[in-house]
PDB file of C-alpha atoms in Angstrom:
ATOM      1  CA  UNK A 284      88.988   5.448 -57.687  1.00  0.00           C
ATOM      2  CA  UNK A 285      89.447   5.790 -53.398  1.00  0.00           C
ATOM      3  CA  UNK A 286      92.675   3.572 -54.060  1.00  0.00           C
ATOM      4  CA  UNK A 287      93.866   5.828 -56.601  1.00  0.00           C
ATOM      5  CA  UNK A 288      92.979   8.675 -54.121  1.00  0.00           C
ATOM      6  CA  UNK A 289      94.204   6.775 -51.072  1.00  0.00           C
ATOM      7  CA  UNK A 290      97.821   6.189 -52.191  1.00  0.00           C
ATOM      8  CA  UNK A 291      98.251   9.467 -53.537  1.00  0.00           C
ATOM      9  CA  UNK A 292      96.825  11.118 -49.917  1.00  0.00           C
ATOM     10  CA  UNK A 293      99.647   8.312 -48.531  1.00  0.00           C
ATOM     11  CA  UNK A 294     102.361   9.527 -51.173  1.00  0.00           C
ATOM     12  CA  UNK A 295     102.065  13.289 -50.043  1.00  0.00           C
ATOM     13  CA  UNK A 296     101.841  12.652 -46.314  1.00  0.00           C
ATOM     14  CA  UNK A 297     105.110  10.881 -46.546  1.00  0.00           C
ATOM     15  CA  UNK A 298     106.210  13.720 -48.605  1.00  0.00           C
ATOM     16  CA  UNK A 299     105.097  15.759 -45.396  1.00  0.00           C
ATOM     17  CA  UNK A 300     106.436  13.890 -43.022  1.00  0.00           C
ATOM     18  CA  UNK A 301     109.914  13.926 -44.898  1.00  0.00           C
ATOM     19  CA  UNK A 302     109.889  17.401 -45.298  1.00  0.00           C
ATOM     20  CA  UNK A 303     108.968  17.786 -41.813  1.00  0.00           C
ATOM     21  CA  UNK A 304     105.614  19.549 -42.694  1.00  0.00           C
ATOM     22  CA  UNK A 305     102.449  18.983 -40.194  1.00  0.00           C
ATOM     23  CA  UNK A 306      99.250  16.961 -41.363  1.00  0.00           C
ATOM     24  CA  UNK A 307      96.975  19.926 -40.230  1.00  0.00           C
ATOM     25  CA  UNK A 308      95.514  22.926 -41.936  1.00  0.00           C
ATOM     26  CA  UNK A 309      94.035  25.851 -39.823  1.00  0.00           C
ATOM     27  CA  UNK A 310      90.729  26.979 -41.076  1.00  0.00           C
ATOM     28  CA  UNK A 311      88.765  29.522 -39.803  1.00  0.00           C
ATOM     29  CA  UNK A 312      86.705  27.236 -38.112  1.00  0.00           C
ATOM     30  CA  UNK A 313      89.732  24.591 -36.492  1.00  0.00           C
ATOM     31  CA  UNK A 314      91.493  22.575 -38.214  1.00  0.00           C
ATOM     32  CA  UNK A 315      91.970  19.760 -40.884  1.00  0.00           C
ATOM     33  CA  UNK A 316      93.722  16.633 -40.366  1.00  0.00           C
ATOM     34  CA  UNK A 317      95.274  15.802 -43.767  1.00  0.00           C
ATOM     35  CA  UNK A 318      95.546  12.363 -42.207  1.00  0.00           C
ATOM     36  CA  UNK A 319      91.900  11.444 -42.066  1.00  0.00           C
ATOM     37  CA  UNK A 320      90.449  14.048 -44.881  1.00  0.00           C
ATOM     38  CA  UNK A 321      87.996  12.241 -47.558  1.00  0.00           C
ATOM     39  CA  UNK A 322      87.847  13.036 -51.292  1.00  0.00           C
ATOM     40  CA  UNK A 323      84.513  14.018 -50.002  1.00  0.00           C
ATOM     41  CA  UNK A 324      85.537  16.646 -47.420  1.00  0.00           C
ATOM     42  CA  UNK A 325      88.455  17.640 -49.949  1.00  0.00           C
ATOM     43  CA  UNK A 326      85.460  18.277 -52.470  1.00  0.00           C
ATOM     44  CA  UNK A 327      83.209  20.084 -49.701  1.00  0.00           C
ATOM     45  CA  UNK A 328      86.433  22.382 -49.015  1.00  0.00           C
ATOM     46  CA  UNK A 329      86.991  23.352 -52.592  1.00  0.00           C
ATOM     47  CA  UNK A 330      83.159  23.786 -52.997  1.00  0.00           C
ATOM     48  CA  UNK A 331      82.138  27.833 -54.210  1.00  0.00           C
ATOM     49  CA  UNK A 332      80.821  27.942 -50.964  1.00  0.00           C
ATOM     50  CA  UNK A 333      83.649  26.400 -48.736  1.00  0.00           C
ATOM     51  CA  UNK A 334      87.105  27.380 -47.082  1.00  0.00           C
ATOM     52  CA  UNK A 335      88.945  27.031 -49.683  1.00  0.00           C
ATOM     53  CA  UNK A 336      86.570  28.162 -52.167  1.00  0.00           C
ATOM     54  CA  UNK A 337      86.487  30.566 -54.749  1.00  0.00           C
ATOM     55  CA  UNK A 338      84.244  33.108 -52.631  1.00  0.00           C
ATOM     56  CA  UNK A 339      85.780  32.716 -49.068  1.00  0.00           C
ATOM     57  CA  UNK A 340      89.691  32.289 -50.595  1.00  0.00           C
ATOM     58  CA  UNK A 341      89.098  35.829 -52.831  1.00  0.00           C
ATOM     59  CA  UNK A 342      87.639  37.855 -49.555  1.00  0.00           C
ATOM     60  CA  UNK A 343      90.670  36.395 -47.243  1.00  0.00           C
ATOM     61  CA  UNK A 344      93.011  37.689 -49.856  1.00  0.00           C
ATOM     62  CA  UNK A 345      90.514  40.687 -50.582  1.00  0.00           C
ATOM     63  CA  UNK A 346      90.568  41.452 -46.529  1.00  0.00           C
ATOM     64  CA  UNK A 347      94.015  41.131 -46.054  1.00  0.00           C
ATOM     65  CA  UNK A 348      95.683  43.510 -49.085  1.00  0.00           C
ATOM     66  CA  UNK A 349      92.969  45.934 -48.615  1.00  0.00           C
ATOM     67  CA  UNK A 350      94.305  45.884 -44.666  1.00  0.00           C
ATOM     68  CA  UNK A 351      97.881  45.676 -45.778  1.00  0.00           C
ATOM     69  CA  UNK A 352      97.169  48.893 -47.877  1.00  0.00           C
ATOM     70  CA  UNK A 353      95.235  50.844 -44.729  1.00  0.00           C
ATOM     71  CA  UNK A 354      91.998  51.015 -46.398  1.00  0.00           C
ATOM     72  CA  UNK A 355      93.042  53.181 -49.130  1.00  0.00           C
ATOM     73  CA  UNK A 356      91.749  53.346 -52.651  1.00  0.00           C
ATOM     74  CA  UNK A 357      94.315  55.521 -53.729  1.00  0.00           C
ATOM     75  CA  UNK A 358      96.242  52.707 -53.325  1.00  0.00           C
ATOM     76  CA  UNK A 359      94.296  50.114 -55.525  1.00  0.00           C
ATOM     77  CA  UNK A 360      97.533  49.764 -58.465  1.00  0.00           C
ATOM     78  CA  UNK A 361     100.031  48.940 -55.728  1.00  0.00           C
ATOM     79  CA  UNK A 362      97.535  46.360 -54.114  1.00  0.00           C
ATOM     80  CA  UNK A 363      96.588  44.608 -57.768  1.00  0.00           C
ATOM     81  CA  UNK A 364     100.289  44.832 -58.432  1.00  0.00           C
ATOM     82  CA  UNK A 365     101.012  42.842 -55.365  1.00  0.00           C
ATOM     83  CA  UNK A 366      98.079  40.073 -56.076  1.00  0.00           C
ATOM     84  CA  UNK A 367      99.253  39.675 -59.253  1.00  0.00           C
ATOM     85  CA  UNK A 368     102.711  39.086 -57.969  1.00  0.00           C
ATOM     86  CA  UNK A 369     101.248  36.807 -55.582  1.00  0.00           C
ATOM     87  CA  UNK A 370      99.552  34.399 -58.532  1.00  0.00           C
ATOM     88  CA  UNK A 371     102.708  34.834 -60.439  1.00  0.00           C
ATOM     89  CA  UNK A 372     104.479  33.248 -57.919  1.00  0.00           C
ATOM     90  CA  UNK A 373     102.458  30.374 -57.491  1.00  0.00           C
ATOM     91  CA  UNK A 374     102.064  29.869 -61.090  1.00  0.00           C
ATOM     92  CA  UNK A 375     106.019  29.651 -61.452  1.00  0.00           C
ATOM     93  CA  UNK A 376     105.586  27.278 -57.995  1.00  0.00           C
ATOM     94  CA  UNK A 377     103.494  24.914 -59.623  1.00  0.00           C
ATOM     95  CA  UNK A 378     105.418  24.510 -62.887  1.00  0.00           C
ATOM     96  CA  UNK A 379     103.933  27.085 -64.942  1.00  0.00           C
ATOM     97  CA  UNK A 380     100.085  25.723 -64.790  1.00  0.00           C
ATOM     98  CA  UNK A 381      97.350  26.846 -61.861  1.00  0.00           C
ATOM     99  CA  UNK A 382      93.720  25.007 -61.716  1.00  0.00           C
ATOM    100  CA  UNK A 383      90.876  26.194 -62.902  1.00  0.00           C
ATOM    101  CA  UNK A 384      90.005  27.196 -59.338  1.00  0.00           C
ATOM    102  CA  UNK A 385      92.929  29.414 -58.811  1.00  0.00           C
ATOM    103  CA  UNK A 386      91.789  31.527 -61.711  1.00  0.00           C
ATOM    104  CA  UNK A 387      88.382  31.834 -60.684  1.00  0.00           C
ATOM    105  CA  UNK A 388      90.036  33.468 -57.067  1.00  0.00           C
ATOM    106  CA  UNK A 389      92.245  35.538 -58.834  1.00  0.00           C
ATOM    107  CA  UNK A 390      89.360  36.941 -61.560  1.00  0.00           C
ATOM    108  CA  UNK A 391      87.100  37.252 -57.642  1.00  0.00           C
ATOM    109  CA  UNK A 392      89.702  39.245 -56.033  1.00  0.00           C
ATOM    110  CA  UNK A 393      90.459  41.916 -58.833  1.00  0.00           C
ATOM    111  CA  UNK A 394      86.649  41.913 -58.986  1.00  0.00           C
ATOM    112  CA  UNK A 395      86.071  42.666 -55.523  1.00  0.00           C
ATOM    113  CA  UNK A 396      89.063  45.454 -55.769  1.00  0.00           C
ATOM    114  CA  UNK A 397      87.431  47.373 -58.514  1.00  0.00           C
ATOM    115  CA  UNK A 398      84.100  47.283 -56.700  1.00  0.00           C
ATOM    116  CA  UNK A 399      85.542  48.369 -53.570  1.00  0.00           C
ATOM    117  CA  UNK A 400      87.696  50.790 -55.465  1.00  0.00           C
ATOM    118  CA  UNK A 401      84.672  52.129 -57.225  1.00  0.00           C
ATOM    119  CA  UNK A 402      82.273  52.260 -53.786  1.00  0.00           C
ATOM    120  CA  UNK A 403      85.105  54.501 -52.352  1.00  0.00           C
ATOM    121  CA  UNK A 404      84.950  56.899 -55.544  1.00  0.00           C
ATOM    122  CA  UNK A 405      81.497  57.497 -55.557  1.00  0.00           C
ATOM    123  CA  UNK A 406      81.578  58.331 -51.513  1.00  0.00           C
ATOM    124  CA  UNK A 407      84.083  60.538 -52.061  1.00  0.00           C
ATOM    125  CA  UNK A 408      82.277  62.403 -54.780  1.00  0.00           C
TER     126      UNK A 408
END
């Protein structure tokens, strides 16, 4: 199975390197060297609990429309429409299919709109 992984890891870093694309991928914490990552790391970072995780991918995306927007509620159509546009484009990126992950952010970000949506209602009342 790790040569299976390894030549695929080697057939997108040359894919990279053609494309002129760096190995690295900031995190909030550094950065990852595509070069050197593990299936094991690759696991940890796609973990609920990791970077690229369900959890910490939905708040980035969370944080930054709800920013985009100013803070405003009144807002919260415009911001969905604009996530959904978002997954809509990477689902016509990738062909027309998304993992099982990418769901699970999207369902996690609409989730945490309605609840912040619906904490901003009942302050207001």
């Amino acid at each position: 199975q790790n040569d299976g992984y390894d030549l695929l890891r080697g057939l997108v870093l040359n894919l990279f390197k053609d494309q002129g694309i760096d190995y690295k991928i900031a995190t909030g914490a550094g950065e990852i060297d595509l070069t050197t990552l593990t299936p094991e790391d690759a696991q940890d970072l796609i973990a609920d609990d990791g970077y690229f995780g369900v959890e910490q991918t939905s708040q980035r995306i969370f944080d930054l429309a709800v920013g985009i927007a100013g803070g405003d509620p009144t807002k919260l159509d415009a911001i969905k429409a604009g996530v959904d546009k978002g997954f809509q484009e990477a689902y016509d990126a990738f062909g027309g299919w998304l993992p099982d992950i990418s769901h699970g952010t999207y369902d996690a970000v609409m989730k945490k709109l309605d609840d912040w949506a619906g904490e901003s209602d009942s302050q207001a009342s």
